[in-house]
Coordinates of C-alpha atoms in Angstrom, one line a residue:
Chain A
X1 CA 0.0 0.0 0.0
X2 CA 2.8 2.7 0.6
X3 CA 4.2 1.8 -2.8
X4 CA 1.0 2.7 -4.2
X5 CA 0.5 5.6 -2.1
X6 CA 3.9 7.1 -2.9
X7 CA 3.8 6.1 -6.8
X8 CA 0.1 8.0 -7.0
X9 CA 1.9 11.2 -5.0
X10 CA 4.8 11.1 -7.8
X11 CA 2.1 11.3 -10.6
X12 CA -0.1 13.8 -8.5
X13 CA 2.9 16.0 -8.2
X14 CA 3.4 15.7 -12.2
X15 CA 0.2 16.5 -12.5
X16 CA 0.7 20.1 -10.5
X17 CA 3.8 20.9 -12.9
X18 CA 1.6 21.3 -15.5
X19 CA -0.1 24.3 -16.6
X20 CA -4.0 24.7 -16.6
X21 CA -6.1 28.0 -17.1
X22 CA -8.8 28.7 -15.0
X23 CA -11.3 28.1 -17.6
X24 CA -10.2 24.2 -18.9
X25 CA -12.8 22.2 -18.1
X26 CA -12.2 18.0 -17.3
X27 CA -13.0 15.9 -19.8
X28 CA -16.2 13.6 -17.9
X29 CA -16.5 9.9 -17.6
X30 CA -18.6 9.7 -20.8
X31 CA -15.1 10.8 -22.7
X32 CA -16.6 14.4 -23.3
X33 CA -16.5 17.6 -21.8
X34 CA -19.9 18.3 -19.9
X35 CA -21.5 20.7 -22.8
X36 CA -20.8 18.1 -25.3
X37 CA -22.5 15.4 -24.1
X38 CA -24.7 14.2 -27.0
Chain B
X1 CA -9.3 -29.0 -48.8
X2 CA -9.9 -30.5 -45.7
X3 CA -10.9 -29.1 -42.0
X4 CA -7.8 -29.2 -40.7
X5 CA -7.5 -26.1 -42.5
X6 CA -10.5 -24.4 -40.8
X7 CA -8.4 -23.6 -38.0
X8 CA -6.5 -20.7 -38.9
X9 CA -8.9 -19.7 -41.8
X10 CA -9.9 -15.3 -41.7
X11 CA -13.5 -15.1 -41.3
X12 CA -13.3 -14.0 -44.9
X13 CA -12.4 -17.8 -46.0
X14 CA -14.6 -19.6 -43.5
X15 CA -17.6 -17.1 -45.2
X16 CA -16.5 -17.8 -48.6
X17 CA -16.6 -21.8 -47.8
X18 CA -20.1 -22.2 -46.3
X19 CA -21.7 -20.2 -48.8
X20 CA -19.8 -22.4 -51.1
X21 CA -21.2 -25.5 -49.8
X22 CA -17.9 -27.1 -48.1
X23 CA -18.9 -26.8 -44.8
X24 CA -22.1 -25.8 -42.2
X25 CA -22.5 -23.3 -39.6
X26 CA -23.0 -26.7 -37.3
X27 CA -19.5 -28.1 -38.6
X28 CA -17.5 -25.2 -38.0
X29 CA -19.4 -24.8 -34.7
X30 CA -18.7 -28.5 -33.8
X31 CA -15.2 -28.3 -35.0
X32 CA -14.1 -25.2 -32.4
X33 CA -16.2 -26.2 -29.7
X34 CA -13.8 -29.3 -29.9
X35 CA -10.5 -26.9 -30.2
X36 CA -11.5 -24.9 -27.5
X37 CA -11.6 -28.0 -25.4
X38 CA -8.8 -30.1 -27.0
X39 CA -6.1 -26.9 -27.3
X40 CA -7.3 -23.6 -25.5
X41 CA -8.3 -25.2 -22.2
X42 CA -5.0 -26.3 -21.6
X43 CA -3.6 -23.4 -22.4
X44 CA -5.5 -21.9 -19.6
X45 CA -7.4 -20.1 -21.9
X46 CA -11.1 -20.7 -21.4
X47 CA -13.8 -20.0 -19.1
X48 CA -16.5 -21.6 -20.7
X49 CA -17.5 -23.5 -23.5
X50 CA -21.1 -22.7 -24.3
X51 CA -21.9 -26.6 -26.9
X52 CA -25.8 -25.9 -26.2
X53 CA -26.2 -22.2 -27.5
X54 CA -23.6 -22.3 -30.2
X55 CA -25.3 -25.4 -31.9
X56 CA -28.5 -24.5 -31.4
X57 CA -27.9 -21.4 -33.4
X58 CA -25.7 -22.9 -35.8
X59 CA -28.4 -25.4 -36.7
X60 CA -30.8 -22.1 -37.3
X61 CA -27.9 -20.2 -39.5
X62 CA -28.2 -23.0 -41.5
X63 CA -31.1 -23.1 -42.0
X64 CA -31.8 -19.3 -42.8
X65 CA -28.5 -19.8 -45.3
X66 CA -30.7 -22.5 -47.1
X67 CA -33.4 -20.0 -47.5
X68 CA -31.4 -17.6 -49.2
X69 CA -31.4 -15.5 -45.9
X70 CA -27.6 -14.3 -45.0
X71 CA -26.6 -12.3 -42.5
X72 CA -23.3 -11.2 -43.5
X73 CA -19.8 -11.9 -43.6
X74 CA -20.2 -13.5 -39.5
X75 CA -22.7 -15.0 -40.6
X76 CA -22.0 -19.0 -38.9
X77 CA -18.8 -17.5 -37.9
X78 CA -17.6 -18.8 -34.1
X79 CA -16.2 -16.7 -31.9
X80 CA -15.3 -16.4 -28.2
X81 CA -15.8 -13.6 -25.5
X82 CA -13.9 -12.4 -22.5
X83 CA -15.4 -13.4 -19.7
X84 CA -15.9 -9.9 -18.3
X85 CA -18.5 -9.3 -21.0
X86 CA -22.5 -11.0 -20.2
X87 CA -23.7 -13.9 -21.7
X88 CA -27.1 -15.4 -20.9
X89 CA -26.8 -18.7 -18.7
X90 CA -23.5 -18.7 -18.1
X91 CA -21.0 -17.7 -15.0
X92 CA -19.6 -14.1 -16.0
X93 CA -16.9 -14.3 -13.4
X94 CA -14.5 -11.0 -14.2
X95 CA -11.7 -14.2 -14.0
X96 CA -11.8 -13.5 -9.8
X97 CA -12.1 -15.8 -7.1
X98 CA -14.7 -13.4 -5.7
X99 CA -17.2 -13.6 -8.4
X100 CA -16.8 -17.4 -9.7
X101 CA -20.6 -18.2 -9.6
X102 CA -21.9 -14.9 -10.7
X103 CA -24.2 -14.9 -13.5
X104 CA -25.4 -12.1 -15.5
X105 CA -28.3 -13.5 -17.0
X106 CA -28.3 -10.9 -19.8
X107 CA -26.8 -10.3 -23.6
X108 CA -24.1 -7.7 -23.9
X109 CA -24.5 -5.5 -26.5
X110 CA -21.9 -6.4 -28.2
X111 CA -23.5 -10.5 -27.9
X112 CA -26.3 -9.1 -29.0
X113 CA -25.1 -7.6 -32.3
X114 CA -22.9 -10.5 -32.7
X115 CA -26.1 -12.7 -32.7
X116 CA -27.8 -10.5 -34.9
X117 CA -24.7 -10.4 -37.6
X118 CA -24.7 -14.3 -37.7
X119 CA -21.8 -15.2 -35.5
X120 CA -22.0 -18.2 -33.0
X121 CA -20.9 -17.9 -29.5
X122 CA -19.0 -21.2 -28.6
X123 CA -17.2 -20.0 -25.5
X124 CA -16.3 -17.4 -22.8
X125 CA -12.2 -16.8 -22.9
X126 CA -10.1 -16.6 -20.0
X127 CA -9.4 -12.7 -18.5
X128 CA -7.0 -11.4 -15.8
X129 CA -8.6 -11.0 -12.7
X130 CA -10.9 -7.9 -12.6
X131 CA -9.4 -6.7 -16.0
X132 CA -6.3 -6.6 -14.3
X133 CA -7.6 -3.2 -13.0
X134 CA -6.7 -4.0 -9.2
X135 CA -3.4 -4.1 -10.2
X136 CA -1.0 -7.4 -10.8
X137 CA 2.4 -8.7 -11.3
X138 CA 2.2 -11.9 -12.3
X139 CA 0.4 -14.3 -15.0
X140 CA -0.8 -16.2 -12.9
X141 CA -3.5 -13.4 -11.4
X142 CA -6.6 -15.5 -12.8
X143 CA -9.5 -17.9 -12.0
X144 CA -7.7 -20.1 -14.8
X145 CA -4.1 -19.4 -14.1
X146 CA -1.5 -18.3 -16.1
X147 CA -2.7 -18.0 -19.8
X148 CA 0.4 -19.8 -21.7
X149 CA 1.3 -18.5 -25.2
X150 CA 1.2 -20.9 -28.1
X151 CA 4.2 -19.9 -29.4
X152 CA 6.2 -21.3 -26.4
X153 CA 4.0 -22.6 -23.8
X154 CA 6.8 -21.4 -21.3
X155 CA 6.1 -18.0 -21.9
X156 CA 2.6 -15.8 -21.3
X157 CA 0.0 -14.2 -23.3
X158 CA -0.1 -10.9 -21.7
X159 CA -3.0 -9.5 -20.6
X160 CA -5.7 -8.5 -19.6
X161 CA -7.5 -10.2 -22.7
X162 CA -5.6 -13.6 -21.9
X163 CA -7.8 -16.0 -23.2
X164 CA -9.3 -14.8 -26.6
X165 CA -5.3 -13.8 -27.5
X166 CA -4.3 -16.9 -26.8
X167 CA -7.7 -19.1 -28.2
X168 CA -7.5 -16.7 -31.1
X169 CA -3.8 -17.7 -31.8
X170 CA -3.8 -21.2 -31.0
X171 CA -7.2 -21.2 -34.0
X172 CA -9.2 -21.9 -31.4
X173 CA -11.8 -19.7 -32.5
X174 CA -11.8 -17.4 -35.5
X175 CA -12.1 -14.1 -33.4
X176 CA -12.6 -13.3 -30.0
X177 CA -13.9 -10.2 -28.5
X178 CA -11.4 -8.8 -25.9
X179 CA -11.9 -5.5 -23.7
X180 CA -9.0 -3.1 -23.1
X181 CA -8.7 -0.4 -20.4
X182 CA -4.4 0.3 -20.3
X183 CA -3.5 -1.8 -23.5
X184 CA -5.5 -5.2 -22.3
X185 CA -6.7 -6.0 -26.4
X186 CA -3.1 -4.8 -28.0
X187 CA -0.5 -5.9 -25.9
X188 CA -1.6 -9.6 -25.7
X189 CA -2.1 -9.3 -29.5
X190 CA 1.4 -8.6 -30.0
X191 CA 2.5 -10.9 -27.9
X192 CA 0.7 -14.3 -29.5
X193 CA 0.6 -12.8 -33.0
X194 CA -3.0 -12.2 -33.9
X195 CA -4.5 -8.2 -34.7
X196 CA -6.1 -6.4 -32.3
X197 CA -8.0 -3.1 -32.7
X198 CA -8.7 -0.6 -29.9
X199 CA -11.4 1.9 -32.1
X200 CA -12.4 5.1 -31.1
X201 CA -13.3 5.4 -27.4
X202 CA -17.5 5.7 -27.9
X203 CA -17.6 3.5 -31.0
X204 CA -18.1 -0.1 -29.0
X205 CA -20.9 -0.2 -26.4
X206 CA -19.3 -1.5 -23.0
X207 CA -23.1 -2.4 -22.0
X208 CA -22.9 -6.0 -20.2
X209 CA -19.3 -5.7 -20.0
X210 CA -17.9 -5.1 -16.1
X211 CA -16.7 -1.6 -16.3
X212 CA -13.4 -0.4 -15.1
X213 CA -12.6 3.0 -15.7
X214 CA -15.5 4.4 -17.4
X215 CA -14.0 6.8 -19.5
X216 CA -11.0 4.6 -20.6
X217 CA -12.6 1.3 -21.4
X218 CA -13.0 -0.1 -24.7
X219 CA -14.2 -3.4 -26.2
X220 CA -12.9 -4.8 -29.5
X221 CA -11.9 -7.4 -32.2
X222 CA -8.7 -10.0 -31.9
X223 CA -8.7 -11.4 -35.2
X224 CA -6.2 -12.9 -37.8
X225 CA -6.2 -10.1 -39.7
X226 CA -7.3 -6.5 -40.0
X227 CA -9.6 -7.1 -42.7
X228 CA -11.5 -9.7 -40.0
X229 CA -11.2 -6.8 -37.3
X230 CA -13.1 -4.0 -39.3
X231 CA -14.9 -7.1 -40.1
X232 CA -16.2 -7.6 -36.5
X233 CA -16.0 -3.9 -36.0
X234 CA -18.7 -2.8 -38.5
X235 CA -21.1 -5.5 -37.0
X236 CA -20.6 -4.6 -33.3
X237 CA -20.0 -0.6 -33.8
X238 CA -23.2 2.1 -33.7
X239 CA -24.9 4.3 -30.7
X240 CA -26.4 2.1 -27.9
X241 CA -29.2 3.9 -25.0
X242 CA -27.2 1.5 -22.7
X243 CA -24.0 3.1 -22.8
X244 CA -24.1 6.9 -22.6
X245 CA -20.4 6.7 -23.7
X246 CA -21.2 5.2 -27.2
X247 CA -20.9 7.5 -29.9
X248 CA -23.6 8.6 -32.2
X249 CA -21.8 8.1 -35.8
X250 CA -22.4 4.5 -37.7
X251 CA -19.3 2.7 -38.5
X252 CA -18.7 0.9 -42.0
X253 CA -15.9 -1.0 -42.9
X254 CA -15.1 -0.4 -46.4
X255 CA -13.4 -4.1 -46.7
X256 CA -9.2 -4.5 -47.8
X257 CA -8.1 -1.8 -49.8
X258 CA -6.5 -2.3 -53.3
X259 CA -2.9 -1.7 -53.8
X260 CA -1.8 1.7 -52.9
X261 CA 1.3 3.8 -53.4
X262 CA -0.5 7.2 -51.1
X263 CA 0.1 5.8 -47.9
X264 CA 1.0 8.8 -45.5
X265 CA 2.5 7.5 -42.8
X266 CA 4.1 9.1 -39.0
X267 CA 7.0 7.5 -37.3
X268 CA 7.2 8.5 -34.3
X269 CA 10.4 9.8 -33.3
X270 CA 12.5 7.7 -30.9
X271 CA 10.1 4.6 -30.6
X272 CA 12.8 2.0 -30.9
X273 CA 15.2 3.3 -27.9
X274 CA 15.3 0.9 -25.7
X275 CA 13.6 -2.0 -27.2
X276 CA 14.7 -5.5 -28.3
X277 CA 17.1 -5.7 -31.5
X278 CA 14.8 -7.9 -33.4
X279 CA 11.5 -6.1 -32.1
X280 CA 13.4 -3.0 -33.9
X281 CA 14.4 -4.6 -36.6
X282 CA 10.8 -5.8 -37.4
X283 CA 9.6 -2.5 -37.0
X284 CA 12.1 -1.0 -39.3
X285 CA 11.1 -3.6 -41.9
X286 CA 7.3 -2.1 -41.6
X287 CA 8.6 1.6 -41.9
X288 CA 10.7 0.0 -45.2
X289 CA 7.5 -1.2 -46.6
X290 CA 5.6 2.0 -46.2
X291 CA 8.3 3.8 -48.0
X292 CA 7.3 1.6 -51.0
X293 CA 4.3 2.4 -50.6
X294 CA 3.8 6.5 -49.7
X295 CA 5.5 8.8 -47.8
X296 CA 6.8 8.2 -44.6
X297 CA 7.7 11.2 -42.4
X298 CA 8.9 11.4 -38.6
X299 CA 7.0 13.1 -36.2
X300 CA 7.1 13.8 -32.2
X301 CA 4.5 12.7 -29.7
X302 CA 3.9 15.8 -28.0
X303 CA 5.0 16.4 -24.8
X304 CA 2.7 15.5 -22.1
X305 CA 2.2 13.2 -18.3
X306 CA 0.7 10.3 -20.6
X307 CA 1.5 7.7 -17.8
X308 CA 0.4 10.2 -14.8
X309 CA -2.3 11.1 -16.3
X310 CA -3.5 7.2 -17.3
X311 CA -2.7 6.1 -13.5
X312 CA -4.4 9.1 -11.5
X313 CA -7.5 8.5 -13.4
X314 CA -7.4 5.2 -13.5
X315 CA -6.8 4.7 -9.8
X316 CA -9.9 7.5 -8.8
X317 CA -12.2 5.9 -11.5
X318 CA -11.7 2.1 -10.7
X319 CA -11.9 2.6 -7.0
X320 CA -15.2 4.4 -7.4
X321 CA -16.2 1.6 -9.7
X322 CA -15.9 -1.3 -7.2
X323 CA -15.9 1.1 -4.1
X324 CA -18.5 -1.6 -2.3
X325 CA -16.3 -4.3 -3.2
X326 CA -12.9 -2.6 -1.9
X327 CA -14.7 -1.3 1.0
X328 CA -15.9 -4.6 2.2
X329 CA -12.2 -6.0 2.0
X330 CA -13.2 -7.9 -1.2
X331 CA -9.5 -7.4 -2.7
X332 CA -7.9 -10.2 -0.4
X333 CA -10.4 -12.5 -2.1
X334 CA -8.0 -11.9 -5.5
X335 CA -5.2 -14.0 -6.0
X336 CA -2.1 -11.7 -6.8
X337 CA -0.3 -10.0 -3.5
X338 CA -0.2 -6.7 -5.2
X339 CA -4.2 -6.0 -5.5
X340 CA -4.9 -6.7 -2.4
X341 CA -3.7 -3.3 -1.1
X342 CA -3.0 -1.4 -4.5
X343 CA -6.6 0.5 -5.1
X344 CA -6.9 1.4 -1.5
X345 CA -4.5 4.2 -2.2
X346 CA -6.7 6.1 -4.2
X347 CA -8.5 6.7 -0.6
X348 CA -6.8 9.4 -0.3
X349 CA -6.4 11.0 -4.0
X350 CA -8.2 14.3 -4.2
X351 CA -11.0 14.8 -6.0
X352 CA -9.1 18.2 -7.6
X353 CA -6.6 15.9 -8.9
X354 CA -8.4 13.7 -10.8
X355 CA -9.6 16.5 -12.1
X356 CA -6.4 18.3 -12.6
X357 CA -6.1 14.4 -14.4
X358 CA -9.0 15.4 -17.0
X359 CA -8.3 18.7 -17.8
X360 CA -5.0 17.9 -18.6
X361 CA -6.1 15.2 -20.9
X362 CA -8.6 17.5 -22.8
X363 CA -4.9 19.3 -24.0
X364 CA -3.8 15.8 -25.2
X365 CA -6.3 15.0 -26.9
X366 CA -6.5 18.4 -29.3
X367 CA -2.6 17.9 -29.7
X368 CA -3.0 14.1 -30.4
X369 CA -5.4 15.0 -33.1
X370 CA -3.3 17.8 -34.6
X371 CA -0.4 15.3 -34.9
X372 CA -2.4 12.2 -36.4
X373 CA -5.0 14.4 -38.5
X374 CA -2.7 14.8 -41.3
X375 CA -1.6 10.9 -41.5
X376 CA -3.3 7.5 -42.4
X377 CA -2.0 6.3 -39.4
X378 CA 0.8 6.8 -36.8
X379 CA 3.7 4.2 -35.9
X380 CA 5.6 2.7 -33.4
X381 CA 6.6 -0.5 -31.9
X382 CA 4.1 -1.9 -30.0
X383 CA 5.9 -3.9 -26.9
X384 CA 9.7 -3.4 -26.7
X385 CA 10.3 -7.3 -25.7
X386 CA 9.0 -10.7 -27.0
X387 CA 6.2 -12.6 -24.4
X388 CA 8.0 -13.1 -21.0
X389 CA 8.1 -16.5 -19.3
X390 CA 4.2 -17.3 -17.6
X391 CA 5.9 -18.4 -14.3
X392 CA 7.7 -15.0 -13.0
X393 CA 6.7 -11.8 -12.5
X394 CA 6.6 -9.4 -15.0
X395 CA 7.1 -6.1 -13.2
X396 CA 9.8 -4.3 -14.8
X397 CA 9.9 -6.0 -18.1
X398 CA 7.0 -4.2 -19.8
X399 CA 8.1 -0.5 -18.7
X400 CA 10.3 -0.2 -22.4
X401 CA 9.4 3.9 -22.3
X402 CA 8.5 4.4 -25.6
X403 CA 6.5 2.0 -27.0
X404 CA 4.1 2.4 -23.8
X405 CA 4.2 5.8 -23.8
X406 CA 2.7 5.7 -27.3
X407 CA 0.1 3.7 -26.4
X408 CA -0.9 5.2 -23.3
X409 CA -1.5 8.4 -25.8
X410 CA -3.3 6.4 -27.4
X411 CA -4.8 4.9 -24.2
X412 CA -5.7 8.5 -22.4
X413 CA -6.8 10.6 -26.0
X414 CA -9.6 7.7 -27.2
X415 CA -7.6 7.4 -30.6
X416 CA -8.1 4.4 -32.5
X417 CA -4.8 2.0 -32.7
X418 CA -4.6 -1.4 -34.1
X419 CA -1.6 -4.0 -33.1
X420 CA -0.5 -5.9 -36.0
X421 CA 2.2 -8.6 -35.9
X422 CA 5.8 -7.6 -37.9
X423 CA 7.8 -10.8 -37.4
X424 CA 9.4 -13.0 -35.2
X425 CA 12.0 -11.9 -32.2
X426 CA 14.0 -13.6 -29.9
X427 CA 13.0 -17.3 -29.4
X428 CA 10.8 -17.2 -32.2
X429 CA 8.2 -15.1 -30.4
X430 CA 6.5 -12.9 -32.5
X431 CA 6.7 -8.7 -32.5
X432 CA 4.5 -6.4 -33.0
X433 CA 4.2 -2.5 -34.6
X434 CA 1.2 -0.2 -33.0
X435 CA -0.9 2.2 -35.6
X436 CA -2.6 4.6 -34.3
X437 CA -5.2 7.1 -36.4
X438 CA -7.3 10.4 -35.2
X439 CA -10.2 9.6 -33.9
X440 CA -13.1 8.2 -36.0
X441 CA -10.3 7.5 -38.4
X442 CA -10.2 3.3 -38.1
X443 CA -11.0 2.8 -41.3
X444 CA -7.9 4.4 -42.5
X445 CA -6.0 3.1 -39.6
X446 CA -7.2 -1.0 -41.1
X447 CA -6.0 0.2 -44.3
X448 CA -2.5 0.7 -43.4
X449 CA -2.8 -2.0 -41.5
X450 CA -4.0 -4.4 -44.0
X451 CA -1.0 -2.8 -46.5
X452 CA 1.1 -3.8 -44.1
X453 CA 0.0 -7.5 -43.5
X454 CA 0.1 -8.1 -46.8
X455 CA 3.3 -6.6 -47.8
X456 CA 4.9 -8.5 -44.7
X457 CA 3.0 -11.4 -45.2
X458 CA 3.2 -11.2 -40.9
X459 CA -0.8 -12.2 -40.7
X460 CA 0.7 -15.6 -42.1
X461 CA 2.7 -16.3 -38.8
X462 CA 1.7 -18.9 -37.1
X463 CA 2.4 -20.7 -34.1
X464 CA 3.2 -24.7 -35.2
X465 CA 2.9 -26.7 -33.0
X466 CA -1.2 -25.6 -33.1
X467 CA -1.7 -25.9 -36.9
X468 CA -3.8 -29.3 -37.4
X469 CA -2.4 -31.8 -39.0
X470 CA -4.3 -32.7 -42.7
X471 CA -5.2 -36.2 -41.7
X472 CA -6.0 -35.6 -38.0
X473 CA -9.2 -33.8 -37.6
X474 CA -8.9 -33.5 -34.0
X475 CA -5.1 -33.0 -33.6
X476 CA -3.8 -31.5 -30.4
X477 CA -0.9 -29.6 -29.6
X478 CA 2.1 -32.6 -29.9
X479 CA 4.5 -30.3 -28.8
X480 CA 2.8 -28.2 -25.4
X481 CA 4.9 -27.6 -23.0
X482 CA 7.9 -28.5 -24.6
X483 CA 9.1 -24.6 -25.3
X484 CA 9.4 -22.4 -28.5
X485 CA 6.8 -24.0 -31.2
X486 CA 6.5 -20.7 -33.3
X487 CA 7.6 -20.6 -37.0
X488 CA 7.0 -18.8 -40.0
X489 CA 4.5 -20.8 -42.3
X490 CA 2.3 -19.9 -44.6
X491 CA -0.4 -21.6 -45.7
X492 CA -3.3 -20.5 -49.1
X493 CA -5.9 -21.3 -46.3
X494 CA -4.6 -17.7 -44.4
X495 CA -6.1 -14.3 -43.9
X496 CA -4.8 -11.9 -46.4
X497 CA -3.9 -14.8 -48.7
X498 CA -7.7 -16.0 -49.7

């Protein structure tokens, strides 16, 4: 479990390296953003 | 011609032979029911055979055939399904101790278009525990063990779709339906030699499969050829009410191109560092035979957290999906150490990461697009190493940076990608080059991939010691057991040769 824990921090902290803007939204679950669901 | 032959037929050939005459939807039902039984089971590579149902229909495909009513190229066609995807009265047991007598008493979509098209279920193939989504490191995490590879029964598939790569290889069945989350349809592909396509995330309902991480999981064909995967694509793609995932355009396969010289073709820069000499080798020879026939050009991957991105939303999603299960301590049910403990971490992942996850992604997959837009298809190879022996642990051998990294773009952007085998490595196992397309692109994507197959003549690779012997309509694999059985033959009878 603290492998995992530590391996998931490492690729969080990746994560917070790169740079978003305020206004990029997530892509959802359903593969789309949440205005382009069909 | 005789059905010895029938084992390693493309769908294409068995088609062209029951319309013919030679042979009934029953027969070929008969004949791989028997191979499952005789040469996949003890390759570990079945969950159930399913004799009732698949003769049953047979008997009615033959008898709509002799009324002049045909379903299509599947139509009397076996085929197999990974045993995380429904099938009516029989176990569905996600290959995990914890859910051996679970029955979904309900057709996937996917079945159900299958049935519709003609095809015959015969039998459920073997899967990595829970998809492998709890996390594993070794073959043997699986309610049938370690699926062995027919190439050298010493070695393993790969997984998660253990069973139909290996059933498929072995001509066990002529396709197999396989599910892939991380790479679970394309890296056992390239590791037993058959072509497996990933298509557009949205273009194969998941409905009756178990899900994993909703917004990465796929279903598709492992066939003998790319022809036989748009094949099976065309008759299992199209919207679906049950999956709000599935994407609103209809698919068509528009069947093995003529010869062309247009080809426009990405390598992607870098993709050999690191990998096997004869995996490289075998992919050079695939770039070579694109420069005969278009323009080949080298182009970067853009820059982005593909892996990070892949395991953060990975780890949030599949947790939530089986957050009962974890919760109640289920994990120490499964049989490999690792996932006993590995998807508790996600515990304590912030939601504003898994988000950070997503929005990051939505940049990947605009610059993923821009790259592959202007190409038939992208390449790369697609593992760096030949299969790896089924009684040790894996971890370690499969990290070759670039190949993975290329297909976790492919992976985290929904872009189609098709593995398709480019020779023979070390030990005679075979090798395998990744094309990926923009999305919504597969049929240029099977293209390329058809070009290549029969320029190579790779879809003719076959593992040996599996081909039937012409007198001996029930042969057996002589040699199991007894190590590397792969070797180049060819035989009229192949896809891309009918």
């Amino acid at each position: 479990l603290e492998r995992a824990v530590l391996a998931q921090l490492e690729a969080v902290q990746s994560l917070r390296r790169y740079p978003l803007k305020n206004s990029d939204e997530p892509m959802t679950v359903t593969g789309r953003g949440p205005g382009e669901c069909p | 011609v005789t059905d010895a032959e029938w084992a390693f037929c493309s769908v294409h050939e068995l088609g062209r032979r029951l319309r013919a005459g030679e042979v009934t939807a029953v027969d070929l039902a008969g004949y791989f029911l028997d191979r499952l039984e005789k040469v996949a089971l003890p390759l570990n590579a079945v969950a159930a055979i399913t004799p009732g149902r698949a003769l049953d229909e047979a008997a009615l495909l033959d008898a709509e055939l002799a009324c002049g009513l045909d379903r299509g190229p599947l139509h009397g066609i076996p085929y197999g399904l990974k045993d995380i995807i429904a099938a009516p009265g029989v176990a569905t047991t996600w290959g995990a101790a914890p859910f051996r007598d679970q029955v979904i008493d309900h057709e996937s979509t996917v079945g159900e278009r299958l049935r519709n098209a003609g095809a015959v279920l015969v039998g459920k193939l073997a899967t990595v525990e829970l998809a492998g989504g709890m996390g594993y490191e070794h073959p043997d995490a699986s309610l049938t063990g370690a699926a062995l590879n027919p190439w050298d029964t010493n070695t393993w598939t790969g997984g998660s779709s253990s069973g139909p790569a290996a059933a498929t290889a072995a001509g066990a069945v002529p396709f197999s339906i396989g599910s892939d989350t991380g790479g679970s349809i394309l890296m056992p592909a390239a590791w037993t030699g058959v072509t497996g396509l990933r298509a557009t995330y949205g273009r194969v309902s998941r409905a009756g499969a178990m899900a994993l991480c909703w917004s990465f999981d796929r279903l598709g064909p492992m066939c003998r050829s790319a022809e036989d995967c748009g094949l099976v694509l065309e008759a299992i793609a199209g919207p679906d009410p049950r999956d709000p995932s599935s994407l609103p355009e209809p698919y068509r396969y528009r069947g093995r191109p003529a010869r062309r010289d247009d080809f426009r073709i990405g390598v992607l820069a870098g993709s050999f560092d690191g990998v096997q000499g004869e995996v490289r080798a075998n992919f050079e020879s695939a770039v070579a035979s694109f420069r005969e026939m278009g323009k080949v050009e080298e182009v970067e991957l853009p820059d982005f957290p593909y892996a990070e991105v892949a395991e953060v939303i990975m780890a949030a999603e599949i947790s939530a999906a089986f957050d009962e299960f974890l919760d109640a301590g289920g994990a120490a049910g499964l049989s490999d150490a690792k996932a006993h403990t590995h998807r508790l971490a996600a515990t304590v992942l912030p939601a504003r990461d898994y988000l950070r996850a997503q929005r990051i992604r939505r940049h990947m997959v605009v610059a993923l697009d821009q790259v592959a837009r202007p190409f038939d298809a992208l390449i790369a190879p697609m593992l760096g190493t030949v299969a790896t022996p089924a009684t040790e642990s894996f971890t370690g051998l499969l990290g070759i940076p670039y190949p993975q990294r290329a297909n976790l773009a492919s992976v985290t952007t929904g872009m189609p990608a098709i593995s398709v085998p480019s020779g023979l490595g070390r030990g005679g196992l075979p090798t395998a080059v990744q094309l990926l397309g923009a999305r919504l692109t597969e049929n240029a994507v099977l293209d390329a991939a058809c070009a290549l197959e029969a320029t190579t003549g790779r879809a003719g690779l076959l593992p040996s010691a599996f081909i039937p012997s012409v007198p001996d309509r029930h042969a057996s694999p002589a040699g199991a057991g007894s190590g590397s059985q792969g070797r180049e033959r060819q035989s009229s009878a192949l896809a891309g040769e009918a």
